[in-house]
Each structure stands twice: as C-alpha cells, then as structure tokens.
Tab-separated table of C-alpha atoms in Angstrom:
chain	number	residue	atom	x	y	z
A	24	MET	CA	23.679	0.825	-6.159
A	25	ARG	CA	20.584	-1.380	-6.593
A	26	VAL	CA	17.351	-0.360	-7.147
A	27	ASP	CA	14.189	-2.828	-8.065
A	28	VAL	CA	10.846	-1.361	-9.420
A	29	PHE	CA	7.673	-3.381	-9.490
A	30	THR	CA	5.230	-2.409	-12.162
A	31	ILE	CA	2.379	-3.523	-14.485
A	32	PHE	CA	4.239	-1.712	-17.314
A	33	PRO	CA	7.776	-2.578	-17.263
A	34	GLY	CA	8.295	-1.532	-21.076
A	35	MET	CA	7.514	2.123	-19.682
A	36	VAL	CA	10.079	2.002	-17.015
A	37	ASN	CA	12.947	0.201	-19.055
A	38	GLY	CA	12.545	2.558	-21.846
A	39	PHE	CA	13.286	5.607	-19.754
A	40	LEU	CA	16.155	3.919	-17.956
A	41	ALA	CA	17.878	2.669	-21.108
A	42	GLU	CA	18.803	6.535	-21.743
A	43	SER	CA	21.157	9.088	-20.982
A	44	LEU	CA	23.144	9.179	-17.615
A	45	ILE	CA	21.406	6.333	-15.938
A	46	GLY	CA	21.521	3.979	-19.097
A	47	ARG	CA	25.327	4.567	-19.330
A	48	ALA	CA	25.739	3.840	-15.606
A	49	ARG	CA	23.951	0.624	-15.881
A	50	THR	CA	25.883	-0.305	-18.810
A	51	GLU	CA	28.932	0.425	-16.744
A	52	GLY	CA	27.626	-1.366	-13.853
A	53	ARG	CA	27.531	1.544	-11.594
A	54	LEU	CA	23.494	1.068	-11.466
A	55	ASP	CA	21.929	-2.406	-10.986
A	56	ILE	CA	18.391	-1.393	-11.672
A	57	ARG	CA	15.939	-4.529	-11.967
A	58	VAL	CA	12.319	-4.011	-13.377
A	59	HIS	CA	9.729	-6.529	-12.393
A	60	ASP	CA	6.244	-7.192	-13.821
A	61	LEU	CA	3.631	-7.592	-11.434
A	62	ARG	CA	1.647	-9.461	-14.190
A	63	SER	CA	4.239	-12.221	-13.634
A	64	ALA	CA	2.700	-13.333	-10.421
A	65	ALA	CA	-0.900	-13.302	-11.983
A	66	THR	CA	-2.667	-16.821	-11.666
A	67	ASP	CA	-5.581	-16.523	-14.362
A	68	PRO	CA	-5.298	-16.943	-17.928
A	69	HIS	CA	-5.671	-13.164	-18.510
A	70	ARG	CA	-2.891	-12.139	-16.172
A	71	SER	CA	-5.408	-10.025	-14.208
A	72	VAL	CA	-3.855	-7.789	-11.500
A	73	ASP	CA	-6.936	-5.474	-10.567
A	74	ASP	CA	-10.586	-5.868	-9.627
A	75	THR	CA	-13.526	-3.603	-8.522
A	76	PRO	CA	-13.452	-2.115	-4.999
A	77	PHE	CA	-15.282	-3.551	-2.060
A	78	GLY	CA	-18.254	-1.065	-1.107
A	79	GLY	CA	-18.548	0.201	-4.760
A	80	GLY	CA	-16.907	3.118	-6.361
A	81	ALA	CA	-15.083	4.085	-9.652
A	82	GLY	CA	-12.211	2.546	-10.944
A	83	MET	CA	-10.179	-0.497	-10.163
A	84	VAL	CA	-7.748	-1.529	-7.190
A	85	LEU	CA	-4.556	-3.566	-7.731
A	86	MET	CA	-5.160	-6.857	-5.975
A	87	PRO	CA	-2.916	-8.165	-3.270
A	88	GLU	CA	-2.231	-11.612	-4.576
A	89	PRO	CA	0.045	-10.472	-7.789
A	90	VAL	CA	1.574	-7.916	-5.882
A	91	PHE	CA	2.656	-9.997	-2.859
A	92	GLY	CA	3.393	-12.732	-5.101
A	93	ALA	CA	5.928	-10.859	-7.538
A	94	VAL	CA	7.495	-8.905	-4.651
A	95	GLU	CA	8.146	-12.128	-2.281
A	96	ALA	CA	9.389	-14.058	-5.428
A	97	ALA	CA	11.941	-11.578	-6.343
A	98	ALA	CA	12.844	-10.849	-2.587
A	99	PRO	CA	14.048	-7.284	-3.450
A	100	PRO	CA	16.243	-4.961	-1.158
A	101	ARG	CA	14.470	-2.966	1.330
A	102	PRO	CA	13.200	-0.408	2.224
A	103	LEU	CA	10.455	-1.106	-0.501
A	104	PHE	CA	8.386	2.205	-1.156
A	105	LEU	CA	4.772	2.185	-2.400
A	106	LEU	CA	4.345	5.431	-4.478
A	107	GLY	CA	0.984	7.426	-4.024
A	108	PRO	CA	-0.061	10.861	-3.190
A	109	GLY	CA	-0.346	10.101	0.436
A	110	GLY	CA	3.220	9.089	1.131
A	111	ARG	CA	5.906	10.815	2.618
A	112	ARG	CA	7.227	13.807	0.463
A	113	PHE	CA	10.190	13.055	-1.625
A	114	ASP	CA	12.605	15.812	-1.604
A	115	GLN	CA	16.628	16.327	-2.298
A	116	ALA	CA	17.600	15.227	1.275
A	117	LEU	CA	15.696	11.902	1.154
A	118	ALA	CA	17.535	11.387	-2.353
A	119	ARG	CA	20.579	11.920	-0.664
A	120	GLU	CA	19.755	9.389	2.189
A	121	LEU	CA	18.672	6.720	-0.236
A	122	ALA	CA	22.064	7.404	-2.309
A	123	ALA	CA	23.899	6.784	0.789
A	124	GLY	CA	21.888	3.601	1.872
A	125	GLY	CA	22.882	2.162	-1.527
A	126	VAL	CA	19.646	-0.198	-2.109
A	127	PHE	CA	15.966	0.365	-2.258
A	128	SER	CA	12.769	-0.853	-3.973
A	129	LEU	CA	9.751	0.787	-5.625
A	130	LEU	CA	6.301	-0.248	-6.114
A	131	CYS	CA	4.038	1.345	-8.699
A	132	GLY	CA	0.547	1.732	-7.909
A	133	ARG	CA	-2.079	2.030	-10.667
A	134	TYR	CA	-5.744	2.877	-11.200
A	135	GLU	CA	-7.513	3.911	-7.893
A	136	GLY	CA	-4.443	2.622	-5.971
A	137	VAL	CA	-3.443	-0.939	-4.298
A	138	ASP	CA	-5.248	-3.012	-1.912
A	139	GLN	CA	-4.663	-1.533	1.652
A	140	ARG	CA	-3.208	-4.822	2.685
A	141	VAL	CA	-0.343	-4.142	0.592
A	142	ALA	CA	0.355	-0.893	2.119
A	143	ASP	CA	-0.180	-2.399	5.584
A	144	HIS	CA	1.892	-5.616	5.458
A	145	LEU	CA	4.055	-5.471	2.468
A	146	VAL	CA	5.728	-2.251	1.949
A	147	ASP	CA	8.147	-0.323	4.594
A	148	ASP	CA	6.856	3.044	3.500
A	149	GLU	CA	5.167	5.254	0.998
A	150	LEU	CA	6.691	8.181	-1.197
A	151	SER	CA	4.881	10.987	-2.708
A	152	VAL	CA	6.505	13.307	-5.478
A	153	GLY	CA	4.178	16.136	-4.993
A	154	ASP	CA	0.689	17.110	-4.333
A	155	PHE	CA	-1.114	16.039	-7.466
A	156	VAL	CA	-2.392	12.641	-8.808
A	157	LEU	CA	-0.958	10.513	-11.690
A	158	ALA	CA	-2.478	7.714	-13.673
A	159	GLY	CA	0.335	5.460	-12.065
A	160	GLY	CA	3.274	5.329	-9.985
A	161	GLU	CA	5.679	4.756	-12.919
A	162	ALA	CA	6.504	8.384	-13.542
A	163	ALA	CA	7.051	8.858	-9.874
A	164	ALA	CA	9.254	5.965	-9.891
A	165	LEU	CA	11.473	7.326	-12.485
A	166	VAL	CA	11.882	10.838	-10.657
A	167	VAL	CA	12.850	8.999	-7.814
A	168	VAL	CA	15.360	6.696	-9.596
A	169	GLU	CA	16.965	9.771	-11.577
A	170	ALA	CA	17.070	12.223	-8.357
A	171	VAL	CA	19.011	9.212	-6.471
A	172	ALA	CA	20.836	7.745	-9.274
A	173	ARG	CA	22.686	10.996	-10.130
A	174	LEU	CA	24.143	11.255	-6.677
A	175	VAL	CA	25.842	7.684	-6.942
A	176	PRO	CA	29.621	8.353	-7.499
A	177	GLY	CA	30.498	7.979	-10.949
A	178	VAL	CA	27.110	8.553	-12.608
A	179	MET	CA	27.584	12.223	-13.368
A	180	GLY	CA	30.370	13.252	-15.343
A	181	ASN	CA	31.381	16.163	-12.672
A	182	GLU	CA	30.428	15.010	-9.373
A	183	ALA	CA	30.707	18.476	-8.164
A	184	SER	CA	27.480	19.473	-10.067
A	185	ALA	CA	25.604	17.863	-7.716
A	186	GLY	CA	26.859	20.345	-4.902
A	187	HIS	CA	26.208	23.364	-6.800
A	188	GLU	CA	22.711	23.196	-8.045
A	189	SER	CA	19.333	23.817	-6.635
A	190	PHE	CA	18.694	22.065	-3.181
A	191	GLY	CA	22.573	21.545	-3.174
A	192	ASP	CA	25.065	22.206	-0.609
A	193	ASP	CA	23.813	25.600	0.245
A	194	GLY	CA	19.976	24.490	0.225
A	195	LEU	CA	19.365	27.565	-2.414
A	196	LEU	CA	17.974	27.390	-5.822
A	197	GLU	CA	20.692	27.642	-8.549
A	198	GLU	CA	21.487	31.040	-10.048
A	199	PRO	CA	20.609	31.414	-13.751
A	200	VAL	CA	23.294	30.383	-16.158
A	201	TRP	CA	24.115	31.446	-19.825
A	202	THR	CA	26.503	29.834	-22.566
A	203	ARG	CA	27.993	30.856	-26.110
A	204	PRO	CA	26.923	33.180	-27.805
A	205	ALA	CA	27.480	36.253	-25.774
A	206	GLU	CA	25.074	38.160	-27.521
A	207	PHE	CA	21.779	36.628	-29.160
A	208	ARG	CA	19.046	38.674	-30.819
A	209	GLY	CA	20.310	41.719	-28.754
A	210	TRP	CA	20.372	40.084	-25.520
A	211	GLU	CA	23.723	39.688	-23.856
A	212	VAL	CA	25.188	37.652	-21.240
A	213	PRO	CA	25.875	39.548	-18.063
A	214	GLU	CA	29.197	41.631	-18.114
A	215	VAL	CA	30.497	40.065	-15.022
A	216	LEU	CA	30.277	36.628	-16.263
A	217	ARG	CA	32.768	37.789	-19.180
A	218	SER	CA	34.935	39.943	-16.823
A	219	GLY	CA	37.424	37.193	-15.901
A	220	ASP	CA	37.199	38.172	-12.275
A	221	HIS	CA	36.598	34.883	-10.701
A	222	GLY	CA	35.873	36.274	-7.205
A	223	ARG	CA	33.540	38.811	-8.305
A	224	ILE	CA	31.962	36.110	-10.350
A	225	GLU	CA	31.264	33.701	-7.424
A	226	ARG	CA	29.854	36.650	-5.482
A	227	TRP	CA	27.645	37.590	-8.356
A	228	ARG	CA	26.394	33.955	-8.491
A	229	ARG	CA	25.717	33.678	-4.913
A	230	ALA	CA	23.781	37.104	-4.888
A	231	GLN	CA	21.740	35.909	-7.829
A	232	ALA	CA	21.217	32.351	-6.104
A	233	LEU	CA	19.998	34.290	-3.003
A	234	ALA	CA	17.921	36.865	-4.870
A	235	ARG	CA	15.878	33.952	-6.887
A	236	THR	CA	15.399	32.046	-3.606
A	237	ILE	CA	14.242	35.066	-1.822
A	238	ALA	CA	11.599	35.734	-4.524
A	239	ARG	CA	10.677	32.199	-5.335
A	240	ARG	CA	11.314	30.151	-2.689
A	241	PRO	CA	11.663	32.101	0.690
A	242	ASP	CA	10.849	28.884	2.699
A	243	LEU	CA	14.237	27.744	1.693
A	244	ILE	CA	15.914	30.738	3.188
A	245	ASP	CA	14.134	30.212	6.400
A	246	ARG	CA	15.200	26.302	6.442
A	247	CYS	CA	18.881	27.370	6.164
A	248	GLY	CA	18.412	29.755	9.101
A	249	GLY	CA	17.755	32.990	7.359
A	250	LEU	CA	20.225	35.515	5.495
A	251	THR	CA	23.778	36.132	7.090
A	252	GLU	CA	25.522	39.355	7.061
A	253	ALA	CA	27.612	37.799	4.248
A	254	ASP	CA	24.637	37.372	2.310
A	255	ARG	CA	23.059	40.656	3.019
A	256	ALA	CA	26.403	42.384	1.978
A	257	VAL	CA	26.670	40.222	-1.286
A	258	LEU	CA	23.169	41.055	-2.208
A	259	GLU	CA	23.795	44.983	-1.604
A	260	GLU	CA	26.886	44.751	-3.570
A	261	PHE	CA	25.039	43.823	-6.675
A	262	GLY	CA	21.951	46.031	-6.059
A	263	LEU	CA	19.758	43.218	-5.144
A	264	SER	CA	18.924	43.756	-1.422
C-alpha cells in the first residue's frame, strides 16, 4: 500500500510513522508512506505558506501556490483527501474501502484552513475524523493512516484481530477483556473465562459485546438490523437481557 501525506510539519508525521506496527511495516516494505513538506514549494526566502484571509478575520490561511506546487511536483496517488472538520466522516467502513484500494493521499490543513481553490480544484474529497476542531490536519492524518494500515495484510501480527474488534465483522463494540493475574486487588477475572468451556466462552463474549453496544452505541444495533432471536437468547442466558 502507498500513502502520501502533505504537511508543513513533516517531522511530526514521520516521527509517529516510524514507530510500532506502522514503522515495522514500512521497514518490511508492506507500507510505502511518503511525507511531503508543503514548504518545499514556497517561493519566497522565508518559505511562507500562509497569508491573511481576504475580507478580514482572525488567523491565517494556507495559500494555494505552495499547496498546488507541492502536490503537482509529487504527483501522488489518488484519491487525494483534504483533512478538515467539514469533510466526509471517516469510519471503519471507509478505512476498509481505502485499504482495499491500495493507494490514497492526504493533505493536512493548518491555521484557519486552506484557500478554497485547493478544495475546489486540487483535492478529490474531504475527510473529517470527528465533530471537533484540531490545530491542524496532522493528527487526523495519522488517525486515518493507522486505521487503514492495520487492515493491510501482514501489518498486524494476527490478522484475525481486525475482524474481532469494535466495528469489526459483526459491527458491534468489542467485549471487555482480561489477562493475568486472575485476581488483582480483590478483583477477579470472570469465572467463565477460566472455565475452559470454549463454546460457553464464545456465547458469553457475544452477550457482553451486545450488552456493551446496547448501552453505549444503540445506533450500531440498529445499523446491524436489530437484535436477532439468537442475540436475545444469549443475552438472557447470561442475565443481560
């Protein structure tokens, strides 16, 4: 998979992408992530990339010249997404779509945003990672890259993990999990998980995932088509109905 990221803070992006699963996958050649400095296309001695907005107002705006120049010089893979609060909501379904496509690029906004001509004539679409405002698109870009990259075959040690997790194959939140020790400060791991009865354990996990999703994200239950009779039965089995 190849991903290109355009930013005025390449060090911020490269530092994150050098670590953990993504860093290892880049070293192994599974991920080709290229980070481009928008200032490389600035034409003045100060490498300026922003200016005051027409019409007045607070803040600064990324100018079109360096953004167009950097993108056109790199000729990145498309689609190219601008990251900003007004974009299409990024979610797990879109992460899967981008992973399947194999290539995409991200443009990080900064300050009060980018000149509208960038949004109108350079990028293919806009993405938002949530209903909040960040100082810039770098953190959002890293969210997108990590969410997509972990779905690329070979990036995660256990590829089955991508199916059995929140927003996975069943669309539910993941059930709570425990590890050793079996008792910690008087709090014990649920007996069922120590029983060795794998069938009962799987039913319990399903019930826990359903109960957690009903309590915290009932919209996901509706999106999955509602509870089935089997779901109701497993909730009742463990006293969660």
